[in-house]
Every structure is written in C-alpha cells, then in structure tokens.
JSON list of C-alpha atoms in Angstrom, two decimals:
[
{"chain": "A", "resi": 57, "resn": "MET", "atom": "CA", "xyz": [28.24, 0.88, -19.30]},
{"chain": "A", "resi": 58, "resn": "LYS", "atom": "CA", "xyz": [29.27, 3.49, -21.83]},
{"chain": "A", "resi": 59, "resn": "PRO", "atom": "CA", "xyz": [33.04, 4.11, -21.69]},
{"chain": "A", "resi": 60, "resn": "LEU", "atom": "CA", "xyz": [34.47, 7.51, -20.87]},
{"chain": "A", "resi": 61, "resn": "THR", "atom": "CA", "xyz": [35.79, 9.48, -23.83]},
{"chain": "A", "resi": 62, "resn": "LEU", "atom": "CA", "xyz": [38.04, 12.49, -24.24]},
{"chain": "A", "resi": 63, "resn": "ASP", "atom": "CA", "xyz": [34.93, 14.66, -24.56]},
{"chain": "A", "resi": 64, "resn": "ASP", "atom": "CA", "xyz": [33.86, 13.71, -21.02]},
{"chain": "A", "resi": 65, "resn": "LEU", "atom": "CA", "xyz": [37.00, 15.14, -19.41]},
{"chain": "A", "resi": 66, "resn": "LEU", "atom": "CA", "xyz": [37.72, 18.63, -18.13]},
{"chain": "A", "resi": 67, "resn": "PRO", "atom": "CA", "xyz": [40.92, 20.39, -19.20]},
{"chain": "A", "resi": 68, "resn": "LEU", "atom": "CA", "xyz": [43.66, 20.03, -16.57]},
{"chain": "A", "resi": 69, "resn": "GLU", "atom": "CA", "xyz": [43.54, 23.70, -15.55]},
{"chain": "A", "resi": 70, "resn": "GLU", "atom": "CA", "xyz": [39.76, 23.70, -15.09]},
{"chain": "A", "resi": 71, "resn": "PHE", "atom": "CA", "xyz": [39.84, 20.51, -13.03]},
{"chain": "A", "resi": 72, "resn": "ALA", "atom": "CA", "xyz": [42.69, 21.85, -10.89]},
{"chain": "A", "resi": 73, "resn": "SER", "atom": "CA", "xyz": [40.83, 25.11, -10.23]},
{"chain": "A", "resi": 74, "resn": "ARG", "atom": "CA", "xyz": [37.66, 23.23, -9.19]},
{"chain": "A", "resi": 75, "resn": "ARG", "atom": "CA", "xyz": [39.35, 20.26, -7.51]},
{"chain": "A", "resi": 76, "resn": "ARG", "atom": "CA", "xyz": [38.36, 21.04, -3.91]},
{"chain": "A", "resi": 77, "resn": "GLU", "atom": "CA", "xyz": [34.70, 21.45, -4.84]},
{"chain": "A", "resi": 78, "resn": "LEU", "atom": "CA", "xyz": [34.75, 18.31, -7.01]},
{"chain": "A", "resi": 79, "resn": "LEU", "atom": "CA", "xyz": [36.62, 16.28, -4.36]},
{"chain": "A", "resi": 80, "resn": "GLU", "atom": "CA", "xyz": [34.05, 17.17, -1.70]},
{"chain": "A", "resi": 81, "resn": "ALA", "atom": "CA", "xyz": [31.17, 16.29, -4.02]},
{"chain": "A", "resi": 82, "resn": "HIS", "atom": "CA", "xyz": [32.88, 13.03, -4.96]},
{"chain": "A", "resi": 83, "resn": "GLY", "atom": "CA", "xyz": [33.35, 12.09, -1.29]},
{"chain": "A", "resi": 84, "resn": "ARG", "atom": "CA", "xyz": [29.69, 12.76, -0.52]},
{"chain": "A", "resi": 85, "resn": "TYR", "atom": "CA", "xyz": [28.63, 10.68, -3.53]},
{"chain": "A", "resi": 86, "resn": "LEU", "atom": "CA", "xyz": [30.82, 7.74, -2.48]},
{"chain": "A", "resi": 87, "resn": "ASP", "atom": "CA", "xyz": [29.60, 7.82, 1.12]},
{"chain": "A", "resi": 88, "resn": "ARG", "atom": "CA", "xyz": [25.94, 8.10, 0.20]},
{"chain": "A", "resi": 89, "resn": "GLN", "atom": "CA", "xyz": [25.63, 5.87, -2.86]},
{"chain": "A", "resi": 90, "resn": "ARG", "atom": "CA", "xyz": [28.75, 3.83, -3.61]},
{"chain": "A", "resi": 91, "resn": "ARG", "atom": "CA", "xyz": [30.49, 2.66, -0.40]},
{"chain": "A", "resi": 92, "resn": "VAL", "atom": "CA", "xyz": [29.45, -0.35, 1.70]},
{"chain": "A", "resi": 93, "resn": "GLN", "atom": "CA", "xyz": [31.22, -1.19, 4.96]},
{"chain": "A", "resi": 94, "resn": "ILE", "atom": "CA", "xyz": [31.57, -4.88, 5.90]},
{"chain": "A", "resi": 95, "resn": "GLY", "atom": "CA", "xyz": [32.75, -5.06, 9.47]},
{"chain": "A", "resi": 96, "resn": "PRO", "atom": "CA", "xyz": [35.52, -2.82, 10.82]},
{"chain": "A", "resi": 97, "resn": "ARG", "atom": "CA", "xyz": [38.21, -3.42, 8.19]},
{"chain": "A", "resi": 98, "resn": "VAL", "atom": "CA", "xyz": [36.57, -4.00, 4.79]},
{"chain": "A", "resi": 99, "resn": "ALA", "atom": "CA", "xyz": [34.77, -1.64, 2.46]},
{"chain": "A", "resi": 100, "resn": "LEU", "atom": "CA", "xyz": [33.41, -2.06, -1.06]},
{"chain": "A", "resi": 101, "resn": "VAL", "atom": "CA", "xyz": [33.46, 0.96, -3.35]},
{"chain": "A", "resi": 102, "resn": "PHE", "atom": "CA", "xyz": [31.39, 0.36, -6.48]},
{"chain": "A", "resi": 103, "resn": "GLU", "atom": "CA", "xyz": [32.60, 1.63, -9.83]},
{"chain": "A", "resi": 104, "resn": "ASN", "atom": "CA", "xyz": [30.59, 3.46, -12.46]},
{"chain": "A", "resi": 105, "resn": "ARG", "atom": "CA", "xyz": [31.23, 6.26, -14.93]},
{"chain": "A", "resi": 106, "resn": "GLN", "atom": "CA", "xyz": [31.08, 8.94, -12.24]},
{"chain": "A", "resi": 107, "resn": "THR", "atom": "CA", "xyz": [33.60, 7.28, -9.90]},
{"chain": "A", "resi": 108, "resn": "LEU", "atom": "CA", "xyz": [35.87, 6.45, -12.82]},
{"chain": "A", "resi": 109, "resn": "TRP", "atom": "CA", "xyz": [35.64, 10.02, -14.15]},
{"chain": "A", "resi": 110, "resn": "PHE", "atom": "CA", "xyz": [37.01, 11.45, -10.91]},
{"chain": "A", "resi": 111, "resn": "ARG", "atom": "CA", "xyz": [39.80, 8.84, -10.75]},
{"chain": "A", "resi": 112, "resn": "VAL", "atom": "CA", "xyz": [40.88, 9.58, -14.31]},
{"chain": "A", "resi": 113, "resn": "GLN", "atom": "CA", "xyz": [40.78, 13.35, -13.80]},
{"chain": "A", "resi": 114, "resn": "GLU", "atom": "CA", "xyz": [42.87, 13.05, -10.63]},
{"chain": "A", "resi": 115, "resn": "MET", "atom": "CA", "xyz": [45.39, 10.75, -12.31]},
{"chain": "A", "resi": 116, "resn": "LEU", "atom": "CA", "xyz": [45.74, 13.14, -15.27]},
{"chain": "A", "resi": 117, "resn": "ARG", "atom": "CA", "xyz": [46.23, 16.07, -12.87]},
{"chain": "A", "resi": 118, "resn": "ILE", "atom": "CA", "xyz": [48.96, 14.27, -10.90]},
{"chain": "A", "resi": 119, "resn": "ALA", "atom": "CA", "xyz": [50.76, 13.00, -14.02]},
{"chain": "A", "resi": 120, "resn": "ARG", "atom": "CA", "xyz": [50.17, 16.30, -15.89]},
{"chain": "A", "resi": 121, "resn": "LEU", "atom": "CA", "xyz": [48.92, 14.32, -18.91]},
{"chain": "A", "resi": 122, "resn": "ALA", "atom": "CA", "xyz": [47.25, 16.43, -21.57]},
{"chain": "A", "resi": 123, "resn": "GLU", "atom": "CA", "xyz": [48.31, 14.94, -24.92]},
{"chain": "A", "resi": 124, "resn": "PRO", "atom": "CA", "xyz": [45.17, 13.39, -26.45]},
{"chain": "A", "resi": 125, "resn": "GLU", "atom": "CA", "xyz": [46.95, 10.16, -27.45]},
{"chain": "A", "resi": 126, "resn": "ARG", "atom": "CA", "xyz": [48.32, 9.56, -23.95]},
{"chain": "A", "resi": 127, "resn": "VAL", "atom": "CA", "xyz": [45.02, 10.48, -22.33]},
{"chain": "A", "resi": 128, "resn": "GLN", "atom": "CA", "xyz": [43.20, 8.06, -24.64]},
{"chain": "A", "resi": 129, "resn": "GLN", "atom": "CA", "xyz": [45.62, 5.29, -23.70]},
{"chain": "A", "resi": 130, "resn": "GLU", "atom": "CA", "xyz": [44.82, 5.89, -20.05]},
{"chain": "A", "resi": 131, "resn": "LEU", "atom": "CA", "xyz": [41.09, 5.96, -20.76]},
{"chain": "A", "resi": 132, "resn": "ASP", "atom": "CA", "xyz": [41.38, 2.64, -22.59]},
{"chain": "A", "resi": 133, "resn": "LEU", "atom": "CA", "xyz": [42.99, 1.11, -19.50]},
{"chain": "A", "resi": 134, "resn": "GLN", "atom": "CA", "xyz": [40.65, 2.67, -16.95]},
{"chain": "A", "resi": 135, "resn": "ASN", "atom": "CA", "xyz": [37.45, 1.94, -18.88]},
{"chain": "A", "resi": 136, "resn": "ARG", "atom": "CA", "xyz": [38.05, -1.74, -18.22]},
{"chain": "A", "resi": 137, "resn": "LEU", "atom": "CA", "xyz": [36.97, -1.06, -14.63]},
{"chain": "A", "resi": 138, "resn": "LEU", "atom": "CA", "xyz": [33.42, -0.24, -15.72]},
{"chain": "A", "resi": 139, "resn": "PRO", "atom": "CA", "xyz": [30.90, -3.00, -15.03]},
{"chain": "A", "resi": 140, "resn": "GLY", "atom": "CA", "xyz": [29.65, -5.07, -17.94]},
{"chain": "A", "resi": 141, "resn": "ARG", "atom": "CA", "xyz": [26.19, -6.45, -18.59]},
{"chain": "A", "resi": 142, "resn": "GLU", "atom": "CA", "xyz": [24.53, -7.91, -15.47]},
{"chain": "A", "resi": 143, "resn": "ARG", "atom": "CA", "xyz": [27.58, -7.02, -13.40]},
{"chain": "A", "resi": 144, "resn": "LEU", "atom": "CA", "xyz": [28.44, -4.83, -10.46]},
{"chain": "A", "resi": 145, "resn": "GLN", "atom": "CA", "xyz": [32.12, -4.05, -10.04]},
{"chain": "A", "resi": 146, "resn": "ALA", "atom": "CA", "xyz": [33.87, -2.78, -6.93]},
{"chain": "A", "resi": 147, "resn": "ALA", "atom": "CA", "xyz": [37.18, -2.19, -5.25]},
{"chain": "A", "resi": 148, "resn": "LEU", "atom": "CA", "xyz": [37.43, -4.19, -2.04]},
{"chain": "A", "resi": 149, "resn": "LEU", "atom": "CA", "xyz": [39.50, -2.09, 0.35]},
{"chain": "A", "resi": 150, "resn": "LEU", "atom": "CA", "xyz": [41.24, -3.49, 3.42]},
{"chain": "A", "resi": 151, "resn": "GLU", "atom": "CA", "xyz": [42.07, -1.27, 6.36]},
{"chain": "A", "resi": 152, "resn": "VAL", "atom": "CA", "xyz": [45.58, -1.94, 7.62]},
{"chain": "A", "resi": 153, "resn": "GLN", "atom": "CA", "xyz": [45.83, -1.24, 11.33]},
{"chain": "A", "resi": 154, "resn": "ASP", "atom": "CA", "xyz": [49.61, -1.47, 11.67]},
{"chain": "A", "resi": 155, "resn": "GLU", "atom": "CA", "xyz": [51.75, -0.64, 8.62]},
{"chain": "A", "resi": 156, "resn": "ALA", "atom": "CA", "xyz": [54.81, -2.09, 10.39]},
{"chain": "A", "resi": 157, "resn": "ARG", "atom": "CA", "xyz": [53.09, -5.50, 10.39]},
{"chain": "A", "resi": 158, "resn": "LEU", "atom": "CA", "xyz": [51.73, -5.29, 6.84]},
{"chain": "A", "resi": 159, "resn": "THR", "atom": "CA", "xyz": [52.79, -8.82, 5.85]},
{"chain": "A", "resi": 160, "resn": "ASP", "atom": "CA", "xyz": [51.19, -10.31, 8.96]},
{"chain": "A", "resi": 161, "resn": "GLU", "atom": "CA", "xyz": [48.02, -8.25, 8.53]},
{"chain": "A", "resi": 162, "resn": "LEU", "atom": "CA", "xyz": [47.59, -9.33, 4.91]},
{"chain": "A", "resi": 163, "resn": "ALA", "atom": "CA", "xyz": [48.34, -13.01, 5.54]},
{"chain": "A", "resi": 164, "resn": "PRO", "atom": "CA", "xyz": [44.74, -14.04, 6.35]},
{"chain": "A", "resi": 165, "resn": "TRP", "atom": "CA", "xyz": [43.59, -12.53, 3.05]},
{"chain": "A", "resi": 166, "resn": "GLN", "atom": "CA", "xyz": [45.89, -14.72, 0.94]},
{"chain": "A", "resi": 167, "resn": "THR", "atom": "CA", "xyz": [43.19, -17.41, 0.89]},
{"chain": "A", "resi": 168, "resn": "LEU", "atom": "CA", "xyz": [40.40, -15.09, -0.23]},
{"chain": "A", "resi": 169, "resn": "GLN", "atom": "CA", "xyz": [38.14, -16.74, -2.81]},
{"chain": "A", "resi": 170, "resn": "GLY", "atom": "CA", "xyz": [34.99, -15.43, -4.45]},
{"chain": "A", "resi": 171, "resn": "GLU", "atom": "CA", "xyz": [32.74, -17.60, -2.31]},
{"chain": "A", "resi": 172, "resn": "HIS", "atom": "CA", "xyz": [34.03, -15.82, 0.82]},
{"chain": "A", "resi": 173, "resn": "LEU", "atom": "CA", "xyz": [32.30, -12.61, -0.27]},
{"chain": "A", "resi": 174, "resn": "ARG", "atom": "CA", "xyz": [28.63, -12.60, -1.19]},
{"chain": "A", "resi": 175, "resn": "LEU", "atom": "CA", "xyz": [25.93, -10.15, -2.11]},
{"chain": "A", "resi": 176, "resn": "LYS", "atom": "CA", "xyz": [22.72, -11.40, -0.48]},
{"chain": "A", "resi": 177, "resn": "ILE", "atom": "CA", "xyz": [19.43, -10.28, -2.01]},
{"chain": "A", "resi": 178, "resn": "GLY", "atom": "CA", "xyz": [16.82, -11.70, 0.32]},
{"chain": "A", "resi": 179, "resn": "GLU", "atom": "CA", "xyz": [18.09, -15.22, 0.99]},
{"chain": "A", "resi": 180, "resn": "ARG", "atom": "CA", "xyz": [19.70, -15.63, -2.43]},
{"chain": "A", "resi": 181, "resn": "PRO", "atom": "CA", "xyz": [23.52, -15.33, -2.46]},
{"chain": "A", "resi": 182, "resn": "TYR", "atom": "CA", "xyz": [25.53, -13.90, -5.35]},
{"chain": "A", "resi": 183, "resn": "PRO", "atom": "CA", "xyz": [29.20, -14.83, -4.80]},
{"chain": "A", "resi": 184, "resn": "ALA", "atom": "CA", "xyz": [31.93, -12.46, -5.88]},
{"chain": "A", "resi": 185, "resn": "ASN", "atom": "CA", "xyz": [34.27, -13.08, -8.77]},
{"chain": "A", "resi": 186, "resn": "LEU", "atom": "CA", "xyz": [37.82, -11.97, -8.12]},
{"chain": "A", "resi": 187, "resn": "LEU", "atom": "CA", "xyz": [39.06, -10.23, -11.24]},
{"chain": "A", "resi": 188, "resn": "THR", "atom": "CA", "xyz": [42.49, -11.81, -11.00]},
{"chain": "A", "resi": 189, "resn": "CYS", "atom": "CA", "xyz": [43.12, -15.51, -11.22]},
{"chain": "A", "resi": 190, "resn": "ARG", "atom": "CA", "xyz": [46.68, -16.11, -10.00]},
{"chain": "A", "resi": 191, "resn": "PRO", "atom": "CA", "xyz": [47.13, -16.67, -6.25]},
{"chain": "A", "resi": 192, "resn": "GLU", "atom": "CA", "xyz": [49.94, -14.10, -6.14]},
{"chain": "A", "resi": 193, "resn": "ASP", "atom": "CA", "xyz": [47.61, -11.45, -7.62]},
{"chain": "A", "resi": 194, "resn": "ARG", "atom": "CA", "xyz": [44.78, -11.96, -5.19]},
{"chain": "A", "resi": 195, "resn": "CYS", "atom": "CA", "xyz": [46.23, -9.95, -2.36]},
{"chain": "A", "resi": 196, "resn": "ILE", "atom": "CA", "xyz": [49.32, -8.04, -3.32]},
{"chain": "A", "resi": 197, "resn": "GLY", "atom": "CA", "xyz": [48.25, -4.98, -1.38]},
{"chain": "A", "resi": 198, "resn": "THR", "atom": "CA", "xyz": [45.26, -3.61, 0.45]},
{"chain": "A", "resi": 199, "resn": "ALA", "atom": "CA", "xyz": [42.77, -3.63, -2.46]},
{"chain": "A", "resi": 200, "resn": "TYR", "atom": "CA", "xyz": [41.16, -6.18, -4.75]},
{"chain": "A", "resi": 201, "resn": "TRP", "atom": "CA", "xyz": [38.82, -5.81, -7.72]},
{"chain": "A", "resi": 202, "resn": "VAL", "atom": "CA", "xyz": [35.67, -7.87, -7.36]},
{"chain": "A", "resi": 203, "resn": "GLN", "atom": "CA", "xyz": [32.59, -8.38, -9.50]},
{"chain": "A", "resi": 204, "resn": "PHE", "atom": "CA", "xyz": [29.09, -9.66, -8.80]},
{"chain": "A", "resi": 205, "resn": "VAL", "atom": "CA", "xyz": [26.95, -11.16, -11.57]},
{"chain": "A", "resi": 206, "resn": "VAL", "atom": "CA", "xyz": [23.32, -10.25, -10.92]},
{"chain": "A", "resi": 207, "resn": "ASP", "atom": "CA", "xyz": [20.72, -11.89, -13.16]},
{"chain": "A", "resi": 208, "resn": "ALA", "atom": "CA", "xyz": [17.27, -10.53, -14.06]},
{"chain": "A", "resi": 209, "resn": "VAL", "atom": "CA", "xyz": [15.70, -12.17, -11.00]},
{"chain": "A", "resi": 210, "resn": "GLY", "atom": "CA", "xyz": [18.28, -10.57, -8.72]},
{"chain": "A", "resi": 211, "resn": "ARG", "atom": "CA", "xyz": [17.74, -7.19, -10.34]},
{"chain": "A", "resi": 212, "resn": "ARG", "atom": "CA", "xyz": [13.99, -7.35, -9.71]},
{"chain": "A", "resi": 213, "resn": "ARG", "atom": "CA", "xyz": [14.64, -8.33, -6.11]},
{"chain": "A", "resi": 214, "resn": "LEU", "atom": "CA", "xyz": [17.16, -5.52, -5.69]},
{"chain": "A", "resi": 215, "resn": "ALA", "atom": "CA", "xyz": [14.41, -3.08, -6.71]},
{"chain": "A", "resi": 216, "resn": "ASP", "atom": "CA", "xyz": [12.00, -4.62, -4.17]},
{"chain": "A", "resi": 217, "resn": "PHE", "atom": "CA", "xyz": [12.67, -2.65, -1.00]},
{"chain": "A", "resi": 218, "resn": "SER", "atom": "CA", "xyz": [10.76, -5.12, 1.14]},
{"chain": "A", "resi": 219, "resn": "ARG", "atom": "CA", "xyz": [13.71, -7.52, 0.71]},
{"chain": "A", "resi": 220, "resn": "LYS", "atom": "CA", "xyz": [16.85, -7.14, 2.79]},
{"chain": "A", "resi": 221, "resn": "VAL", "atom": "CA", "xyz": [20.06, -6.68, 0.78]},
{"chain": "A", "resi": 222, "resn": "CYS", "atom": "CA", "xyz": [23.52, -6.87, 2.33]},
{"chain": "A", "resi": 223, "resn": "PHE", "atom": "CA", "xyz": [27.05, -8.14, 1.77]},
{"chain": "A", "resi": 224, "resn": "GLU", "atom": "CA", "xyz": [28.76, -10.78, 3.86]},
{"chain": "A", "resi": 225, "resn": "MET", "atom": "CA", "xyz": [32.35, -11.88, 4.29]},
{"chain": "A", "resi": 226, "resn": "THR", "atom": "CA", "xyz": [33.02, -15.42, 5.51]},
{"chain": "A", "resi": 227, "resn": "LEU", "atom": "CA", "xyz": [36.79, -15.80, 5.68]},
{"chain": "A", "resi": 228, "resn": "PRO", "atom": "CA", "xyz": [37.78, -17.90, 8.72]},
{"chain": "A", "resi": 229, "resn": "ALA", "atom": "CA", "xyz": [39.60, -14.91, 10.22]},
{"chain": "A", "resi": 230, "resn": "TYR", "atom": "CA", "xyz": [37.02, -12.30, 9.18]},
{"chain": "A", "resi": 231, "resn": "GLN", "atom": "CA", "xyz": [33.30, -13.02, 9.37]},
{"chain": "A", "resi": 232, "resn": "HIS", "atom": "CA", "xyz": [31.10, -9.95, 9.10]},
{"chain": "A", "resi": 233, "resn": "GLN", "atom": "CA", "xyz": [27.93, -8.77, 7.45]},
{"chain": "A", "resi": 234, "resn": "SER", "atom": "CA", "xyz": [27.22, -5.25, 6.24]},
{"chain": "A", "resi": 235, "resn": "PRO", "atom": "CA", "xyz": [24.22, -3.35, 7.51]},
{"chain": "A", "resi": 236, "resn": "PRO", "atom": "CA", "xyz": [21.23, -3.60, 5.14]},
{"chain": "A", "resi": 237, "resn": "LEU", "atom": "CA", "xyz": [21.92, -1.44, 2.09]},
{"chain": "A", "resi": 238, "resn": "SER", "atom": "CA", "xyz": [20.25, 1.96, 2.11]},
{"chain": "A", "resi": 239, "resn": "GLU", "atom": "CA", "xyz": [17.76, 2.89, -0.58]},
{"chain": "A", "resi": 240, "resn": "ASP", "atom": "CA", "xyz": [20.33, 5.29, -2.05]},
{"chain": "A", "resi": 241, "resn": "VAL", "atom": "CA", "xyz": [22.93, 2.54, -2.47]},
{"chain": "A", "resi": 242, "resn": "ARG", "atom": "CA", "xyz": [20.38, 0.07, -3.82]},
{"chain": "A", "resi": 243, "resn": "GLU", "atom": "CA", "xyz": [19.05, 2.56, -6.37]},
{"chain": "A", "resi": 244, "resn": "SER", "atom": "CA", "xyz": [22.59, 3.44, -7.44]},
{"chain": "A", "resi": 245, "resn": "LEU", "atom": "CA", "xyz": [23.53, -0.23, -7.97]},
{"chain": "A", "resi": 246, "resn": "PHE", "atom": "CA", "xyz": [20.24, -0.90, -9.76]},
{"chain": "A", "resi": 247, "resn": "ASP", "atom": "CA", "xyz": [21.02, 2.03, -12.09]},
{"chain": "A", "resi": 248, "resn": "ASP", "atom": "CA", "xyz": [24.42, 0.43, -12.85]},
{"chain": "A", "resi": 249, "resn": "LEU", "atom": "CA", "xyz": [22.68, -2.75, -13.97]},
{"chain": "A", "resi": 250, "resn": "GLU", "atom": "CA", "xyz": [20.13, -0.87, -16.07]},
{"chain": "A", "resi": 251, "resn": "LEU", "atom": "CA", "xyz": [22.78, 1.32, -17.74]},
{"chain": "A", "resi": 252, "resn": "SER", "atom": "CA", "xyz": [24.96, -1.69, -18.51]},
{"chain": "A", "resi": 253, "resn": "ASP", "atom": "CA", "xyz": [22.09, -3.28, -20.39]},
{"chain": "A", "resi": 254, "resn": "ARG", "atom": "CA", "xyz": [21.30, -0.15, -22.39]},
{"chain": "A", "resi": 255, "resn": "ASP", "atom": "CA", "xyz": [24.89, 0.73, -23.24]}
]
C-alpha cells in the first residue's frame, strides 16, 4: 500500500479547524468499514492509508510538529503499519473492565499466539501473525498489532459473498467468534489486498 507522504497531510491549523468534522467522519468510517468486534472484550481495527492518515494528523496536532524533517521521520515510522502484499494488518484492542486490576485482567493474554486468532473465509482458516516476537512484547498493554496473510484463493473467496467470513478467538480464557463480516467490511478489506498488490 502506497506510503503517506508530506503532500498527503493537511497543515496543522487547517486540521485543527476541521478536527471535529474529520473526527466524526473517521469514527463513522471505522465503525462501518474497519472495526470487527470479537466477543465482548476484543476488537480488530484494520489499518490502511485512511486510518493511518488520521492517526498521523492527530499525533502531529498533539505534538505540534510542523518541521518537514520531523514530520517525515514520523511518517517513516507510521508507514510501517500499512499492510504489505497479500496482508491485512490490524490493531487488536482489549477492553479492560477494571483498571485497578489491570495486571490480573491482562494475565490471560500473556499466552496469546497467532493460532489463537483466525480469519475464517468459508471453512478455511488464516491464522494471525503477531508483529512482535518476544514474549514480553506480546501483551505489554491493551493493544497488539496483528497481520493476516491472505493468498489469491482467499482473496477470491473474500469477494464471494455467498461464503461466510468471520474472525474467531480461541484462547482458553476467551473463546468467541465475530458476527459474519458485513459487505462494507469485506469490500474494504478486499480493497486493501488489491491496493497492496498495485502499489
């Protein structure tokens, strides 16, 4: 997927003046096309240029970064979150129910492996890849970065709306399946795969 460049960004003042409008549009976009709920406590939010654009703009606003060299450094870091060829990339977000018991609440997630989270296209599973490899990195907070490699067969099946597509989590302490993905989410993820090939 084509990386974001300095030319893609709004000046700080323009973004700040339009932030409320852009934030509302961003929220609607996430809810309709980019967010998948897996049970009561887990959500996947899939990354693409549009989601990354808003994150970068918000980070620049908060940090008041405007110097082109510093902004480019941040873009270089953030662009690594864009999915590569045949890949879907997402933040896996955990809902913490009791902040006072954060350590206890996160304990069951310490054993999370890629095979515990799967994209299912029809009956074919696509296990997640965790984008960190050290055990201490896997759950150091309430979010992970995960990736799904979807081959050409999976892409064709994703575009076939007669097939059920969902995500499932199979940790011993958390076993849930998402509702079937909506057409909007499926089309959005299919577009990610197509764009990654072209770019």
